[in-house]
Amino acid sequence: MASFFVPHVVLLYGCSVILGAGAALIWTGQGMYLSQCSTGDTISRNSGIFWAMLQMSMFFGNLLVFFTFQGKTHIDETTRGIVFAVLIAVAIVGLVMLTCLRRPSSNDGDVPVELSTEVRPREAFLNAIRLFRTPRMMLLSITFVYTGLALSFFSGVYGSSIGFTNAIGTSAKQYVGLNGVFIGVGEVLGGVAFGLLGTRTTTRWGRDPIVIAGGVLHMAAYFLIYLNLPNSAPFGNTDALSYIQPPSAIVAMCCSFLLGLGDACFNTQCYSMLGGVFKSQPAEAFSIFKFTQSVAAAASFVYSSYCGLHVQLVILVVLGIIGTITFCVVEFAVKRERPTLERDYEK
């Protein structure tokens, strides 16, 4: 984060690599911790709570950017310094809080949860490959790929497209930050809803209705984005026409909310699936999840530099439908095996 105080191409790219390596450790570790702190009955609730807490960052972070950048067409060094100083301070506080987390306890009280048998890095890597090659994980990987594509779209492409659409008005650049706020609101509401209702809904109906709802929300958002923003919006400031004339900032913010809420549907249930079904191999399962998601996000950032907005939306629609179907296929199989899984949890 501190590298942004000295903006240099080599330094920024180098620190981006370091950021990715650190993220891999953090995401895999928190996935294991979430799994160890949960049972088959609480994993959906805990996943929803975790996701809501995580996405609060989008709400407050984008509010900071919205008010800090208000009325500015050029981001000066002082403004940039304020934003990144706040982010660094929050990162340090988060790191301190991370060191204060207690070791998860079993249902017996204060007895620590036993960690997985220690293995060498090479064996752990081979175990992850073996798990990845199982039919169930390969089907889920398609869903993971879609979440990565959707993540890169609403975190990088969509907000920029709003800011580049001149027909929205002189406040188009400010809507970039507001877009993140509405995405964050959708993410947090989804996490809270599934956190409070997750145990009831998962036990009674399973995870598939929530994922299907997320898919429907995303399809609706993509259709409205197709109508509201011009095809050339991702490439820079444009006066091109869209189907809705003039492009509506209200519709754009509604789409942001739908993207966030739909993303919460997918990710909370992916975490619930990984922490519940793959409880015996949490490190391998969560590492596969983040690997496939990150590769898809990276690929999306590459092709988004060459493909217009409409082509990107078509890719998201196709992968979204397929990813929803594959998740439901796995969930149906899990439902059939639930009695066996419940016996495993008791052990």
GROMACS .gro file of N, CA and C in nm, residues 208-289:
model
  246
  208ASP      N    1  -2.864  -2.405  -0.304
  208ASP     CA    2  -2.893  -2.375  -0.445
  208ASP      C    3  -2.995  -2.264  -0.466
  209PRO      N    4  -3.102  -2.249  -0.383
  209PRO     CA    5  -3.194  -2.137  -0.409
  209PRO      C    6  -3.125  -2.001  -0.398
  210ILE      N    7  -3.030  -1.986  -0.305
  210ILE     CA    8  -2.961  -1.859  -0.288
  210ILE      C    9  -2.872  -1.831  -0.409
  211VAL      N   10  -2.802  -1.933  -0.457
  211VAL     CA   11  -2.716  -1.916  -0.574
  211VAL      C   12  -2.799  -1.884  -0.698
  212ILE      N   13  -2.913  -1.951  -0.714
  212ILE     CA   14  -3.002  -1.922  -0.827
  212ILE      C   15  -3.052  -1.778  -0.819
  213ALA      N   16  -3.087  -1.733  -0.697
  213ALA     CA   17  -3.130  -1.594  -0.680
  213ALA      C   18  -3.017  -1.498  -0.719
  214GLY      N   19  -2.894  -1.531  -0.680
  214GLY     CA   20  -2.780  -1.449  -0.719
  214GLY      C   21  -2.762  -1.443  -0.870
  215GLY      N   22  -2.780  -1.557  -0.936
  215GLY     CA   23  -2.769  -1.560  -1.081
  215GLY      C   24  -2.874  -1.473  -1.148
  216VAL      N   25  -2.997  -1.478  -1.097
  216VAL     CA   26  -3.105  -1.396  -1.154
  216VAL      C   27  -3.075  -1.247  -1.134
  217LEU      N   28  -3.027  -1.211  -1.016
  217LEU     CA   29  -2.994  -1.071  -0.988
  217LEU      C   30  -2.885  -1.021  -1.083
  218HIS      N   31  -2.784  -1.104  -1.106
  218HIS     CA   32  -2.676  -1.064  -1.196
  218HIS      C   33  -2.724  -1.054  -1.340
  219MET      N   34  -2.810  -1.145  -1.383
  219MET     CA   35  -2.860  -1.137  -1.520
  219MET      C   36  -2.941  -1.008  -1.540
  220ALA      N   37  -3.020  -0.972  -1.440
  220ALA     CA   38  -3.097  -0.847  -1.448
  220ALA      C   39  -3.004  -0.727  -1.455
  221ALA      N   40  -2.897  -0.730  -1.374
  221ALA     CA   41  -2.802  -0.619  -1.374
  221ALA      C   42  -2.732  -0.607  -1.509
  222TYR      N   43  -2.691  -0.720  -1.566
  222TYR     CA   44  -2.621  -0.716  -1.696
  222TYR      C   45  -2.711  -0.662  -1.806
  223PHE      N   46  -2.838  -0.697  -1.802
  223PHE     CA   47  -2.931  -0.649  -1.904
  223PHE      C   48  -2.949  -0.497  -1.894
  224LEU      N   49  -2.963  -0.447  -1.770
  224LEU     CA   50  -2.979  -0.303  -1.751
  224LEU      C   51  -2.851  -0.227  -1.788
  225ILE      N   52  -2.736  -0.286  -1.757
  225ILE     CA   53  -2.609  -0.222  -1.795
  225ILE      C   54  -2.596  -0.216  -1.947
  226TYR      N   55  -2.638  -0.322  -2.014
  226TYR     CA   56  -2.636  -0.326  -2.161
  226TYR      C   57  -2.719  -0.213  -2.220
  227LEU      N   58  -2.832  -0.185  -2.157
  227LEU     CA   59  -2.920  -0.078  -2.206
  227LEU      C   60  -2.869   0.061  -2.168
  228ASN      N   61  -2.803   0.071  -2.054
  228ASN     CA   62  -2.775   0.202  -1.996
  228ASN      C   63  -2.640   0.261  -2.036
  229LEU      N   64  -2.540   0.178  -2.067
  229LEU     CA   65  -2.407   0.229  -2.097
  229LEU      C   66  -2.365   0.192  -2.239
  230PRO      N   67  -2.290   0.279  -2.306
  230PRO     CA   68  -2.245   0.250  -2.444
  230PRO      C   69  -2.137   0.144  -2.447
  231ASN      N   70  -2.122   0.079  -2.560
  231ASN     CA   71  -2.027  -0.031  -2.576
  231ASN      C   72  -1.883   0.014  -2.556
  232SER      N   73  -1.853   0.139  -2.589
  232SER     CA   74  -1.715   0.189  -2.582
  232SER      C   75  -1.678   0.246  -2.445
  233ALA      N   76  -1.766   0.237  -2.347
  233ALA     CA   77  -1.744   0.300  -2.218
  233ALA      C   78  -1.618   0.252  -2.145
  234PRO      N   79  -1.575   0.125  -2.156
  234PRO     CA   80  -1.457   0.082  -2.081
  234PRO      C   81  -1.326   0.142  -2.130
  235PHE      N   82  -1.322   0.199  -2.250
  235PHE     CA   83  -1.195   0.238  -2.310
  235PHE      C   84  -1.155   0.383  -2.284
  236GLY      N   85  -1.241   0.464  -2.225
  236GLY     CA   86  -1.208   0.603  -2.201
  236GLY      C   87  -1.330   0.692  -2.218
  237ASN      N   88  -1.313   0.822  -2.196
  237ASN     CA   89  -1.425   0.916  -2.208
  237ASN      C   90  -1.492   0.902  -2.345
  238THR      N   91  -1.623   0.889  -2.343
  238THR     CA   92  -1.695   0.867  -2.469
  238THR      C   93  -1.827   0.944  -2.470
  239ASP      N   94  -1.864   0.988  -2.589
  239ASP     CA   95  -1.993   1.051  -2.612
  239ASP      C   96  -2.088   0.959  -2.688
  240ALA      N   97  -2.050   0.831  -2.698
  240ALA     CA   98  -2.132   0.734  -2.771
  240ALA      C   99  -2.269   0.719  -2.705
  241LEU      N  100  -2.366   0.678  -2.786
  241LEU     CA  101  -2.503   0.665  -2.740
  241LEU      C  102  -2.530   0.526  -2.684
  242SER      N  103  -2.620   0.521  -2.589
  242SER     CA  104  -2.667   0.394  -2.534
  242SER      C  105  -2.815   0.380  -2.566
  243TYR      N  106  -2.875   0.267  -2.532
  243TYR     CA  107  -3.016   0.245  -2.563
  243TYR      C  108  -3.105   0.333  -2.476
  244ILE      N  109  -3.063   0.361  -2.353
  244ILE     CA  110  -3.136   0.453  -2.267
  244ILE      C  111  -3.076   0.592  -2.286
  245GLN      N  112  -3.157   0.687  -2.324
  245GLN     CA  113  -3.110   0.823  -2.350
  245GLN      C  114  -3.181   0.925  -2.261
  246PRO      N  115  -3.107   1.005  -2.185
  246PRO     CA  116  -2.963   0.989  -2.162
  246PRO      C  117  -2.938   0.876  -2.062
  247PRO      N  118  -2.815   0.826  -2.051
  247PRO     CA  119  -2.786   0.721  -1.952
  247PRO      C  120  -2.824   0.768  -1.812
  248SER      N  121  -2.886   0.681  -1.737
  248SER     CA  122  -2.939   0.718  -1.606
  248SER      C  123  -2.843   0.680  -1.494
  249ALA      N  124  -2.809   0.777  -1.412
  249ALA     CA  125  -2.725   0.749  -1.295
  249ALA      C  126  -2.800   0.663  -1.194
  250ILE      N  127  -2.931   0.680  -1.185
  250ILE     CA  128  -3.012   0.600  -1.093
  250ILE      C  129  -3.009   0.453  -1.133
  251VAL      N  130  -3.026   0.427  -1.264
  251VAL     CA  131  -3.019   0.289  -1.313
  251VAL      C  132  -2.880   0.231  -1.288
  252ALA      N  133  -2.777   0.312  -1.309
  252ALA     CA  134  -2.640   0.267  -1.287
  252ALA      C  135  -2.618   0.226  -1.142
  253MET      N  136  -2.669   0.304  -1.047
  253MET     CA  137  -2.653   0.272  -0.905
  253MET      C  138  -2.737   0.149  -0.867
  254CYS      N  139  -2.855   0.135  -0.927
  254CYS     CA  140  -2.936   0.014  -0.903
  254CYS      C  141  -2.862  -0.110  -0.948
  255CYS      N  142  -2.796  -0.099  -1.064
  255CYS     CA  143  -2.716  -0.212  -1.114
  255CYS      C  144  -2.601  -0.243  -1.019
  256SER      N  145  -2.539  -0.140  -0.963
  256SER     CA  146  -2.432  -0.161  -0.866
  256SER      C  147  -2.482  -0.240  -0.747
  257PHE      N  148  -2.599  -0.201  -0.697
  257PHE     CA  149  -2.659  -0.272  -0.583
  257PHE      C  150  -2.687  -0.418  -0.618
  258LEU      N  151  -2.744  -0.441  -0.737
  258LEU     CA  152  -2.775  -0.578  -0.780
  258LEU      C  153  -2.649  -0.662  -0.795
  259LEU      N  154  -2.542  -0.601  -0.848
  259LEU     CA  155  -2.415  -0.673  -0.863
  259LEU      C  156  -2.361  -0.714  -0.726
  260GLY      N  157  -2.368  -0.623  -0.628
  260GLY     CA  158  -2.319  -0.654  -0.495
  260GLY      C  159  -2.401  -0.761  -0.426
  261LEU      N  160  -2.533  -0.749  -0.434
  261LEU     CA  161  -2.621  -0.847  -0.369
  261LEU      C  162  -2.605  -0.984  -0.434
  262GLY      N  163  -2.598  -0.989  -0.567
  262GLY     CA  164  -2.579  -1.116  -0.635
  262GLY      C  165  -2.445  -1.179  -0.602
  263ASP      N  166  -2.341  -1.096  -0.593
  263ASP     CA  167  -2.208  -1.148  -0.558
  263ASP      C  168  -2.208  -1.207  -0.418
  264ALA      N  169  -2.281  -1.145  -0.325
  264ALA     CA  170  -2.294  -1.199  -0.190
  264ALA      C  171  -2.361  -1.336  -0.193
  265CYS      N  172  -2.462  -1.352  -0.279
  265CYS     CA  173  -2.528  -1.482  -0.292
  265CYS      C  174  -2.428  -1.590  -0.332
  266PHE      N  175  -2.346  -1.562  -0.431
  266PHE     CA  176  -2.251  -1.661  -0.479
  266PHE      C  177  -2.142  -1.690  -0.377
  267ASN      N  178  -2.080  -1.586  -0.325
  267ASN     CA  179  -1.962  -1.607  -0.241
  267ASN      C  180  -1.994  -1.666  -0.105
  268THR      N  181  -2.104  -1.623  -0.042
  268THR     CA  182  -2.139  -1.682   0.087
  268THR      C  183  -2.167  -1.831   0.074
  269GLN      N  184  -2.231  -1.869  -0.035
  269GLN     CA  185  -2.263  -2.011  -0.053
  269GLN      C  186  -2.140  -2.092  -0.095
  270CYS      N  187  -2.048  -2.029  -0.167
  270CYS     CA  188  -1.922  -2.097  -0.198
  270CYS      C  189  -1.844  -2.125  -0.071
  271TYR      N  190  -1.839  -2.025   0.018
  271TYR     CA  191  -1.771  -2.044   0.147
  271TYR      C  192  -1.841  -2.150   0.230
  272SER      N  193  -1.972  -2.148   0.229
  272SER     CA  194  -2.048  -2.248   0.303
  272SER      C  195  -2.022  -2.388   0.248
  273MET      N  196  -2.018  -2.399   0.117
  273MET     CA  197  -1.990  -2.528   0.054
  273MET      C  198  -1.850  -2.578   0.089
  274LEU      N  199  -1.751  -2.492   0.076
  274LEU     CA  200  -1.613  -2.533   0.100
  274LEU      C  201  -1.589  -2.566   0.247
  275GLY      N  202  -1.642  -2.481   0.337
  275GLY     CA  203  -1.622  -2.503   0.480
  275GLY      C  204  -1.701  -2.618   0.535
  276GLY      N  205  -1.810  -2.656   0.468
  276GLY     CA  206  -1.891  -2.767   0.516
  276GLY      C  207  -1.861  -2.899   0.450
  277VAL      N  208  -1.863  -2.902   0.318
  277VAL     CA  209  -1.846  -3.027   0.244
  277VAL      C  210  -1.700  -3.072   0.243
  278PHE      N  211  -1.607  -2.976   0.237
  278PHE     CA  212  -1.465  -3.010   0.229
  278PHE      C  213  -1.394  -2.979   0.361
  279LYS      N  214  -1.463  -3.006   0.473
  279LYS     CA  215  -1.410  -2.971   0.605
  279LYS      C  216  -1.282  -3.046   0.636
  280SER      N  217  -1.264  -3.166   0.580
  280SER     CA  218  -1.142  -3.243   0.607
  280SER      C  219  -1.022  -3.192   0.529
  281GLN      N  220  -1.045  -3.111   0.425
  281GLN     CA  221  -0.936  -3.056   0.344
  281GLN      C  222  -0.958  -2.907   0.321
  282PRO      N  223  -0.970  -2.828   0.427
  282PRO     CA  224  -1.004  -2.687   0.407
  282PRO      C  225  -0.896  -2.607   0.336
  283ALA      N  226  -0.770  -2.634   0.368
  283ALA     CA  227  -0.662  -2.556   0.304
  283ALA      C  228  -0.660  -2.580   0.154
  284GLU      N  229  -0.671  -2.707   0.114
  284GLU     CA  230  -0.669  -2.739  -0.028
  284GLU      C  231  -0.792  -2.680  -0.098
  285ALA      N  232  -0.909  -2.692  -0.034
  285ALA     CA  233  -1.033  -2.644  -0.097
  285ALA      C  234  -1.030  -2.492  -0.116
  286PHE      N  235  -0.992  -2.419  -0.012
  286PHE     CA  236  -0.992  -2.273  -0.022
  286PHE      C  237  -0.880  -2.223  -0.113
  287SER      N  238  -0.769  -2.295  -0.118
  287SER     CA  239  -0.662  -2.254  -0.210
  287SER      C  240  -0.704  -2.271  -0.354
  288ILE      N  241  -0.778  -2.378  -0.385
  288ILE     CA  242  -0.830  -2.398  -0.520
  288ILE      C  243  -0.929  -2.288  -0.554
  289PHE      N  244  -1.015  -2.254  -0.459
  289PHE     CA  245  -1.114  -2.148  -0.480
  289PHE      C  246  -1.046  -2.017  -0.516
   0.00000   0.00000   0.00000
